[in-house]
Structure formats: structure tokens, C-alpha cells
PDB file of C-alpha atoms in Angstrom:
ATOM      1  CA  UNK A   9       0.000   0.000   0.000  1.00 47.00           C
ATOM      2  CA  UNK A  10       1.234   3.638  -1.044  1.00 51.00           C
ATOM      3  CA  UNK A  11       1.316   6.009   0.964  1.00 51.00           C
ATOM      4  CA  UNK A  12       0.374   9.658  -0.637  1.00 54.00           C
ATOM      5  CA  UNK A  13       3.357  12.055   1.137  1.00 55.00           C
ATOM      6  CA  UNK A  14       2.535  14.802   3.446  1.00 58.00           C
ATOM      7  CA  UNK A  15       2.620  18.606   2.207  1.00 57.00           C
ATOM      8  CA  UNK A  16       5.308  19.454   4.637  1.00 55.00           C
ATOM      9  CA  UNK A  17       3.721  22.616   6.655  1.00 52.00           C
ATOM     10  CA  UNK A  18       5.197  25.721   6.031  1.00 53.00           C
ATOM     11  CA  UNK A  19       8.044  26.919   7.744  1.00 55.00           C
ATOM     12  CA  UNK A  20       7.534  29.775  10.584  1.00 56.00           C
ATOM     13  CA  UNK A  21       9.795  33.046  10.030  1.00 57.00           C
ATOM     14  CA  UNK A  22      12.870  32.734  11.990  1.00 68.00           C
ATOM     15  CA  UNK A  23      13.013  36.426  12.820  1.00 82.00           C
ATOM     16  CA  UNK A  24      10.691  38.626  14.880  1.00 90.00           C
ATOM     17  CA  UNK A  25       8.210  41.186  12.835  1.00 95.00           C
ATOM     18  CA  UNK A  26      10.419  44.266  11.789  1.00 96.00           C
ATOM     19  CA  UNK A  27       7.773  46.523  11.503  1.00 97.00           C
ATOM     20  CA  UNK A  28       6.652  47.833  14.559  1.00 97.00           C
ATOM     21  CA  UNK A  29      10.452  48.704  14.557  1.00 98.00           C
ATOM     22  CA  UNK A  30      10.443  50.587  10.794  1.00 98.00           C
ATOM     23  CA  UNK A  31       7.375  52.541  12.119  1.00 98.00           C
ATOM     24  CA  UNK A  32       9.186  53.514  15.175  1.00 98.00           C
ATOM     25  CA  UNK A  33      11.824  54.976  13.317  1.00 98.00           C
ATOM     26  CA  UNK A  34       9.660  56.765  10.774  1.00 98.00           C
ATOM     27  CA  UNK A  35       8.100  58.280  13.862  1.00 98.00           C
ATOM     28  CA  UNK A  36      10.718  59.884  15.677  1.00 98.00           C
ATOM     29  CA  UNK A  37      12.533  61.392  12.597  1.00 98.00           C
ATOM     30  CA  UNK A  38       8.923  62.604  11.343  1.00 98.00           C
ATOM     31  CA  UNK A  39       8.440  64.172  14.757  1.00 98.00           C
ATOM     32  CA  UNK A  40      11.473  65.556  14.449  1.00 98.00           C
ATOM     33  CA  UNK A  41      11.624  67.560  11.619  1.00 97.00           C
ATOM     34  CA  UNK A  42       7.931  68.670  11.218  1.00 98.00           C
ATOM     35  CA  UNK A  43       8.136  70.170  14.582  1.00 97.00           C
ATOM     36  CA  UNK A  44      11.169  72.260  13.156  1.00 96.00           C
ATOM     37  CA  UNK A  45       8.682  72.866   9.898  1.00 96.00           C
ATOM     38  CA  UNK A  46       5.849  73.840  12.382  1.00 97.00           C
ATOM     39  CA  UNK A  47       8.283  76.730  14.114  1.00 95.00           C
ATOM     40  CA  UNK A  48       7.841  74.804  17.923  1.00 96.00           C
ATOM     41  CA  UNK A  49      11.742  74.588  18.186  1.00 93.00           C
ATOM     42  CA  UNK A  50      14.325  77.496  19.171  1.00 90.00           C
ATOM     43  CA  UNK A  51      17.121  74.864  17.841  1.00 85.00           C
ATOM     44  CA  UNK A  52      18.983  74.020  14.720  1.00 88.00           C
ATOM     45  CA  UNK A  53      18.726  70.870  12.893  1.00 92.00           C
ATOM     46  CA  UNK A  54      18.404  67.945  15.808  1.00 93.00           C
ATOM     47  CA  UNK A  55      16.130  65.593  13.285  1.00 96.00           C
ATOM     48  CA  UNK A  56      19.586  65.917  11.282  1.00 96.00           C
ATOM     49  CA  UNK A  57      21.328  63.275  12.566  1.00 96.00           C
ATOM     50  CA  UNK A  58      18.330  60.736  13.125  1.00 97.00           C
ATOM     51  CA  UNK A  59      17.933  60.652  10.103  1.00 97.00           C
ATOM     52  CA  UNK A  60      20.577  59.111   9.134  1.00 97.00           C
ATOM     53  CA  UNK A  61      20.687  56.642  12.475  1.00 97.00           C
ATOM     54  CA  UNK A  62      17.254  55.692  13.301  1.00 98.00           C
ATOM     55  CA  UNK A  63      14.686  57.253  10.221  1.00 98.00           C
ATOM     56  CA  UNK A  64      17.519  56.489   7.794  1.00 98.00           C
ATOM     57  CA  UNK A  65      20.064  53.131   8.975  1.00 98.00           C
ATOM     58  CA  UNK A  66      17.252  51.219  11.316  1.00 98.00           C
ATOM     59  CA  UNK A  67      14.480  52.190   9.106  1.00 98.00           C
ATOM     60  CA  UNK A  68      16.548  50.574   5.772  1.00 98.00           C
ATOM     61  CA  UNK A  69      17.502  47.880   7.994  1.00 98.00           C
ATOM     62  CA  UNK A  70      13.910  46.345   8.588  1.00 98.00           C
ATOM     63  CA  UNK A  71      12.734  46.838   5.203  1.00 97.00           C
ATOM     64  CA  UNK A  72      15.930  44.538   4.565  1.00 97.00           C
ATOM     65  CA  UNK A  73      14.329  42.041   7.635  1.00 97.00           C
ATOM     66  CA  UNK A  74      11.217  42.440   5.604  1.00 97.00           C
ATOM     67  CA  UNK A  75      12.319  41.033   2.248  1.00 96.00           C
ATOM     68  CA  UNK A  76      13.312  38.114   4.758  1.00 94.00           C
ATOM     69  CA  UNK A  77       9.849  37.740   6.203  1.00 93.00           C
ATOM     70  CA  UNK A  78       8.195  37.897   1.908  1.00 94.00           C
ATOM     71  CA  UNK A  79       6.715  41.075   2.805  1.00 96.00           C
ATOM     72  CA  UNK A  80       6.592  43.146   0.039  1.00 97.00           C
ATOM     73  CA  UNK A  81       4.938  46.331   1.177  1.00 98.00           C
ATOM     74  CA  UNK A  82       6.505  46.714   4.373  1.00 97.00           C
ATOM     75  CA  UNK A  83       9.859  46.210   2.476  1.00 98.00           C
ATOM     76  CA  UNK A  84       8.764  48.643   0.116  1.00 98.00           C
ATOM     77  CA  UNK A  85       7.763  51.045   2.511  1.00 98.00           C
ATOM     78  CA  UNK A  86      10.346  50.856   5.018  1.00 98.00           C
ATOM     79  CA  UNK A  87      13.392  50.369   2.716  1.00 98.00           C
ATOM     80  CA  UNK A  88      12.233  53.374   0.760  1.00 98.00           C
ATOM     81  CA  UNK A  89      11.853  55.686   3.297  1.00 98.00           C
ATOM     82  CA  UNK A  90      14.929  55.061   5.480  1.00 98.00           C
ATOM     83  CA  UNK A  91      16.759  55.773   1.671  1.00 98.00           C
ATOM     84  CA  UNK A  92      14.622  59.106   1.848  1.00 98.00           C
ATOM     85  CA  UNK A  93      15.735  59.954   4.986  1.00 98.00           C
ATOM     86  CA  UNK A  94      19.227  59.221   4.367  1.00 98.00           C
ATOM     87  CA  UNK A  95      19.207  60.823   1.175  1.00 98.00           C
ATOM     88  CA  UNK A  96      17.536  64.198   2.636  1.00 97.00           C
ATOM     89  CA  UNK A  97      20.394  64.022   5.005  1.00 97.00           C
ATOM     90  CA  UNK A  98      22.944  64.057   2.390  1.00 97.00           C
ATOM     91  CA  UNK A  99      20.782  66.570   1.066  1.00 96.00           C
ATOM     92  CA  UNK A 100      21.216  68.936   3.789  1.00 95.00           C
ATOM     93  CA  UNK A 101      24.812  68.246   4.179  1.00 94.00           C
ATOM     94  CA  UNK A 102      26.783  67.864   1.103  1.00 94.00           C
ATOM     95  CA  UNK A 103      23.929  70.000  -1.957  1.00 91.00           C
ATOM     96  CA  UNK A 104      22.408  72.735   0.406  1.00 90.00           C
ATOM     97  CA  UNK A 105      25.492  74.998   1.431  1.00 89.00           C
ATOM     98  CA  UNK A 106      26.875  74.665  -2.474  1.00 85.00           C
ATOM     99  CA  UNK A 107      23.680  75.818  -3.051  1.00 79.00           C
ATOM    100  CA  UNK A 108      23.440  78.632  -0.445  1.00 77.00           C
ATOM    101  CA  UNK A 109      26.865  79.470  -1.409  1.00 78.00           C
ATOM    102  CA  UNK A 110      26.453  79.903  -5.399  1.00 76.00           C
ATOM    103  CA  UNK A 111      22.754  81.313  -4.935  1.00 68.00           C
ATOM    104  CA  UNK A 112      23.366  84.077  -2.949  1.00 73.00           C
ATOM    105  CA  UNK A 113      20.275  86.114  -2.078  1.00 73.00           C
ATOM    106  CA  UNK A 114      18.291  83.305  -4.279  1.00 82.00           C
ATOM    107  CA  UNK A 115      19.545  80.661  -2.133  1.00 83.00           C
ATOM    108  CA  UNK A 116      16.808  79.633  -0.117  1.00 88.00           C
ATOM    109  CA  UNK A 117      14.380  79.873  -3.194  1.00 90.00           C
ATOM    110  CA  UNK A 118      16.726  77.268  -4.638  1.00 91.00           C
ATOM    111  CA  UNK A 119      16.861  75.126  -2.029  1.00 93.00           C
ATOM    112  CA  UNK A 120      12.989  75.531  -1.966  1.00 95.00           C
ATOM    113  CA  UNK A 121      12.672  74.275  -5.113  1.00 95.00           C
ATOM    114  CA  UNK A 122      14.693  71.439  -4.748  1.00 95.00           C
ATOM    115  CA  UNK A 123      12.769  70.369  -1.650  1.00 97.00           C
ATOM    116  CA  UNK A 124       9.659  71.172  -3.371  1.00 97.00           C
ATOM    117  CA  UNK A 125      10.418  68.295  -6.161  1.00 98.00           C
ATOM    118  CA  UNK A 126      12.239  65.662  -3.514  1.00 98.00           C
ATOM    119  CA  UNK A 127       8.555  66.153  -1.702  1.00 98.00           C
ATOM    120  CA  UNK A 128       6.482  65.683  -4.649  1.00 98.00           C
ATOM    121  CA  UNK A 129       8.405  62.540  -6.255  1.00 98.00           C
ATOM    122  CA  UNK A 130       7.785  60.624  -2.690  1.00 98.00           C
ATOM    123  CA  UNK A 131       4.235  61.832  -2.932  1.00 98.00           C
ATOM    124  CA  UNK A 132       3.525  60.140  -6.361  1.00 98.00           C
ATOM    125  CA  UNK A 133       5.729  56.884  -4.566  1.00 98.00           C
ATOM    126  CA  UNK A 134       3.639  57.488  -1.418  1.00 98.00           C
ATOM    127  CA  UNK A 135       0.131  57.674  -3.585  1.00 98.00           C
ATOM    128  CA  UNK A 136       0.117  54.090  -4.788  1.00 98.00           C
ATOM    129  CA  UNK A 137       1.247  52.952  -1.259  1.00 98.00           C
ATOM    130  CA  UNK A 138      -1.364  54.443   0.606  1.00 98.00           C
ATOM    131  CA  UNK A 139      -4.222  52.936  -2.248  1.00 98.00           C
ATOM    132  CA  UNK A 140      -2.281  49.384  -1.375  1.00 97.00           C
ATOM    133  CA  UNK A 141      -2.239  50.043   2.507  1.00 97.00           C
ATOM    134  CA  UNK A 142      -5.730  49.335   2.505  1.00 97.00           C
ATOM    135  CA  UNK A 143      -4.817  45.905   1.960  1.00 96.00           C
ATOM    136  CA  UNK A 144      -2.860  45.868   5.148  1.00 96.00           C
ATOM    137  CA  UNK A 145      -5.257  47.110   8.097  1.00 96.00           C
ATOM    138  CA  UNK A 146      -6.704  50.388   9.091  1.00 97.00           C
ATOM    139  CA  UNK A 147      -3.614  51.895  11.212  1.00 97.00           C
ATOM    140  CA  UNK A 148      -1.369  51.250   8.559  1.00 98.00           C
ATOM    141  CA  UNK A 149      -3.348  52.709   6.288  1.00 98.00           C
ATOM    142  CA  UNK A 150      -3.632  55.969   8.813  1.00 98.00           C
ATOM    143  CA  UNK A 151       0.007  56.337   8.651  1.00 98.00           C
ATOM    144  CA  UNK A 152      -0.087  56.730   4.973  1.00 98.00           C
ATOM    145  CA  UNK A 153      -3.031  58.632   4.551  1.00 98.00           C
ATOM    146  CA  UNK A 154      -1.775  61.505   6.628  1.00 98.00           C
ATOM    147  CA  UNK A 155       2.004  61.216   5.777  1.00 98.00           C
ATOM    148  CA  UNK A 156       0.352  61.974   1.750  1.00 98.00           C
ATOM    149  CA  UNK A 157      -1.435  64.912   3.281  1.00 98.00           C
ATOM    150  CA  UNK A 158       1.842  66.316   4.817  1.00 98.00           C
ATOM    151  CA  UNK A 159       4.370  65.609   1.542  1.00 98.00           C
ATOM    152  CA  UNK A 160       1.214  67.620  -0.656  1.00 98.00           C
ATOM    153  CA  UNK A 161       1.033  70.429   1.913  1.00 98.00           C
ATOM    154  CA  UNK A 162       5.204  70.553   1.875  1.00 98.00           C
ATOM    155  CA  UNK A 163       5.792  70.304  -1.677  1.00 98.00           C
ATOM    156  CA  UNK A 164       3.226  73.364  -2.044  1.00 98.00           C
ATOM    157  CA  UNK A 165       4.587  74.840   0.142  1.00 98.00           C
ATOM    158  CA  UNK A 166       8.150  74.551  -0.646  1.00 97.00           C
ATOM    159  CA  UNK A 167       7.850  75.277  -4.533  1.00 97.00           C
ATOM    160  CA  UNK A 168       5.300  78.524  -3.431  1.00 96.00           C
ATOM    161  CA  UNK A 169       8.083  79.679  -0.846  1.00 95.00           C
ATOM    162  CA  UNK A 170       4.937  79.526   1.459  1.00 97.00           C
ATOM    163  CA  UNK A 171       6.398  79.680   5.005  1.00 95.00           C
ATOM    164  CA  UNK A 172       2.197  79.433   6.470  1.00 97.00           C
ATOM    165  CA  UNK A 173       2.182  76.327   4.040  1.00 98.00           C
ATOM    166  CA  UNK A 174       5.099  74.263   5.281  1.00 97.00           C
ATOM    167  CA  UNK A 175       4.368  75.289   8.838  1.00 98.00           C
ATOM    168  CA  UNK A 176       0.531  73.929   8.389  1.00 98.00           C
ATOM    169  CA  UNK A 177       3.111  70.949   6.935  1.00 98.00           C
ATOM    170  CA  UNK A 178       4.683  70.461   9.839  1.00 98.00           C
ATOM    171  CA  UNK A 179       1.311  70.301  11.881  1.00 98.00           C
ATOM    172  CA  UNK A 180       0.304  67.693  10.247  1.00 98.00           C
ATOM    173  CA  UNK A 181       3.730  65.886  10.161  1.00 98.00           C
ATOM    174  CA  UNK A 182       3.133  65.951  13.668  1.00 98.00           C
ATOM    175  CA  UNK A 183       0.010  64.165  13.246  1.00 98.00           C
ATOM    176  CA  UNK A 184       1.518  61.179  11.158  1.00 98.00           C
ATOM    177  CA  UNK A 185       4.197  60.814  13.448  1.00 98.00           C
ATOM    178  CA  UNK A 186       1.454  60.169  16.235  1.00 98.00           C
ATOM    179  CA  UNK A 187      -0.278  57.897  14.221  1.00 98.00           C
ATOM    180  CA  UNK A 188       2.829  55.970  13.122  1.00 98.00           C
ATOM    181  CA  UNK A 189       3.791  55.640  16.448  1.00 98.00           C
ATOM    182  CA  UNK A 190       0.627  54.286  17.931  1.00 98.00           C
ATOM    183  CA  UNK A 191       0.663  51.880  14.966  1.00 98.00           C
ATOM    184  CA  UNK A 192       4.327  50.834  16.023  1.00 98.00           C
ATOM    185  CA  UNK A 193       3.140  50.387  20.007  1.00 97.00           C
ATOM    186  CA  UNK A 194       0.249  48.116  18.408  1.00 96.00           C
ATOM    187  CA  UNK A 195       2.777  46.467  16.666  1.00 95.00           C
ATOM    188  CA  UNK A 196       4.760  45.269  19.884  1.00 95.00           C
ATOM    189  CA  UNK A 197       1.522  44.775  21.808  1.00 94.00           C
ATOM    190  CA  UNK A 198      -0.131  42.663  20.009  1.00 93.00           C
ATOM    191  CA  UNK A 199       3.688  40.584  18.744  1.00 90.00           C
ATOM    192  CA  UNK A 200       3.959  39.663  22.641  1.00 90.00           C
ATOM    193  CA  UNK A 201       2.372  37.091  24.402  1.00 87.00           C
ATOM    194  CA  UNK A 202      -0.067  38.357  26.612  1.00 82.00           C
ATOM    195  CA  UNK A 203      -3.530  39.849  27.089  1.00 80.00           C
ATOM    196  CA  UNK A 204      -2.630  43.752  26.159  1.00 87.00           C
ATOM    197  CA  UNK A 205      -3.148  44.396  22.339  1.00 90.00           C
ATOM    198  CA  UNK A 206      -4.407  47.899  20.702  1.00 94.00           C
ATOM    199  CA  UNK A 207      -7.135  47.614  18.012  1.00 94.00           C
ATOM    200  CA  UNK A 208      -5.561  48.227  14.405  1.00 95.00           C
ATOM    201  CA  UNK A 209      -8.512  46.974  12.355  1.00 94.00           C
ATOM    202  CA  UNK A 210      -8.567  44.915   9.059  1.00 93.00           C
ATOM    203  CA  UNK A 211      -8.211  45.310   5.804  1.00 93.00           C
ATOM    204  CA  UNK A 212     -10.567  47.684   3.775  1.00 89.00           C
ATOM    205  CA  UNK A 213     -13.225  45.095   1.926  1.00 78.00           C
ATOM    206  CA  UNK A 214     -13.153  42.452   4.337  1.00 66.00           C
ATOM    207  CA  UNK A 215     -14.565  41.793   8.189  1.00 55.00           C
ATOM    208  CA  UNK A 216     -11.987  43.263  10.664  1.00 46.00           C
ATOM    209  CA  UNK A 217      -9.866  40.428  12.317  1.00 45.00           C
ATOM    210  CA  UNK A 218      -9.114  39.835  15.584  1.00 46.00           C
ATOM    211  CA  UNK A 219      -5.340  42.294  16.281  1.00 46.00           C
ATOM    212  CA  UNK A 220      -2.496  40.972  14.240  1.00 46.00           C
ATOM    213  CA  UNK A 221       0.955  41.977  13.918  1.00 46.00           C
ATOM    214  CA  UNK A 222       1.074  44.912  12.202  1.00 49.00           C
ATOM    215  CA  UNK A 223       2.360  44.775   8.446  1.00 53.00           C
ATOM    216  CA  UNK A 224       2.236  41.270   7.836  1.00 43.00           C
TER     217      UNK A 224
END
């Protein structure tokens, strides 16, 4: 007598879920810089170097843990954004004071500009994201939906040299940062063992599960 071989079950993912990390990340650096947009800080550039540690380097690094756990969005995402932030941080450093120094009293209009267009390619990136976030669950989606509010509202107001416009920008930068980071403390709630989890709902078109770990 044959016997008809077992489909072996799949294998669980050997490393934890990177995302509540990536979101995290996203968060702080966010917080950051659109409170320096929104005029609340007397300082200088403190989002600066987060964003190449935590927004940028830890950010990059679980979208990398993310291609390891065959999530494709969250890689997406997270991967793409810690490049942005590392790349607005090179940005800043090594493009900005050639600029300031070659543009003279048109300097900040040129570094305007240039903002203005690094804004609006992430919001065409960002656009098909959020439309695919509603695949993921309602918090997620949140974190997209306002984070394409603020890149609109900066872009405008960066390429109108509309300081009331990238202020309003940072406002609502603050907002996504709050919403990324409740999505990130979801995230860890509801990846431990335990009774504590935080509602993130379910995907748009279908009945909202019980909490799962967040990008997965």
C-alpha cells in the first residue's frame, strides 16, 4: 500500500516582525523635523542626525528584515523611506550649502525648489502605497493617509516659498508621526504574548480580524 506524502507545513519566520520597529523609526525622525517645519523649536537641525541613524540606517535595515519575512509592502515602505531619509540628510549636508553658497540672495528659493520636487516625487511613490495600505489594516493605512497629506502640503509649500504652508506641513507631520507611532506600540503589543493588544482593524473590503501583527 502507497502512501500519498505529506505537504510538509510551512516553515515559521525565523526572525521577529520588523515593523513595529520601521514605524518607530519613521516616527521619531517625522516628529522631528515637522516640529522644526511647524516653528515649535528654538534649535537648529536635531532631526539631522536621526535621520541618518534611526529614520535612515534602522528604518533601511527592517525593510531589509522584511524582504526576509516575503513582505513586500513593508519592504517597500520601510526600505524606501529610510533611503529618503538618508538621502535628505545628504541633502542637507553635502547640496544645500553649495547651493546657499552659489545662490546668494536666491539661495533659499533654490533650495525651496529642490525640496519642493524631492517632496512631490515621494508623494507620487507614497500615492500608490497608501491605495495598497488598505490591503494591510486600518492603522497602517492611517500612517499613509496623513504622511500623503503632509508631503502635498510641503511640496506646495516649498515650490510657493509659502512659510504658512510648510508650517501647516509640519502640523500635520506631527500628526503622522502620532499615528505611526501608535501603529508601532500596536505592533509590539499585540507581537507579545499576553492579554494587552491595541485595536488596528482589518483590511478595507473584508470583516476586521481579531489584532495581528502589524504589516504582515
Amino acid at each position: 500500500m502507497t502512501e500519498t506524502p505529506r505537504t510538509p507545513a510551512p516553515a515559521a519566520s525565523a526572525i521577529a516582525d520588523p515593523g513595529p520597529l520601521g514605524l518607530a523609526a519613521f516616527a521619531l525622525t517625522t516628529f522631528l523635523l515637522s516640529a522644526k517645519n511647524a516653528g515649535w523649536t528654538d534649535g537648529t537641525d536635531a532631526w539631522l542626525g536621526y535621520a541618518f541613524a534611526y529614520g535612515g540606517l534602522v528604518q533601511l535595515l527592517a525593510g531589509m528584515w522584511e524582504f526576509r519575512n516575503r513582505n513586500v509592502f513593508g519592504a517597500t515602505a520601510f526600505s524606501t523611506y529610510g533611503g529618503f531619509w538618508i538621502g535628505l540628510g545628504l541633502y542637507v549636508q553635502l547640496v544645500a550649502p553649495t547651493a546657499a553658497k552659489a545662490g546668494g540672495a536666491n539661495a533659499e528659493s533654490l533650495i525651496q525648489n529642490d525640496l519642493g520636487w524631492i517632496l512631490l516625487a515621494f508623494a507620487i511613490f507614497n500615492t500608490y502605497m497608501l491605495l495598497w495600505s488598505t490591503q494591510v489594516n486600518a492603522a497602517v493605512f492611517g500612517v499613509f493617509l496623513t504622511l500623503e497629506v503632509t508631503e502635498i502640503i510641503l511640496f506646495i509649500g516649498n515650490l510657493s516659498h509659502s512659510t504658512g504652508t510648510v508650517k501647516l506641513g509640519g502640523w500635520i507631520g506631527v500628526l503622522t508621526a502620532l499615528v505611526a507611532w501608535y501603529t508601532s506600540a500596536a505592533g509590539v503589543a499585540n507581537g507579545m504574548p499576553g492579554k494587552l493588544s491595541l485595536p488596528v482593524g482589518g483590511p478595507f473590503g473584508r470583516s476586521a480580524a481579531p489584532a495581528e501583527p502589524v504589516m504582515e
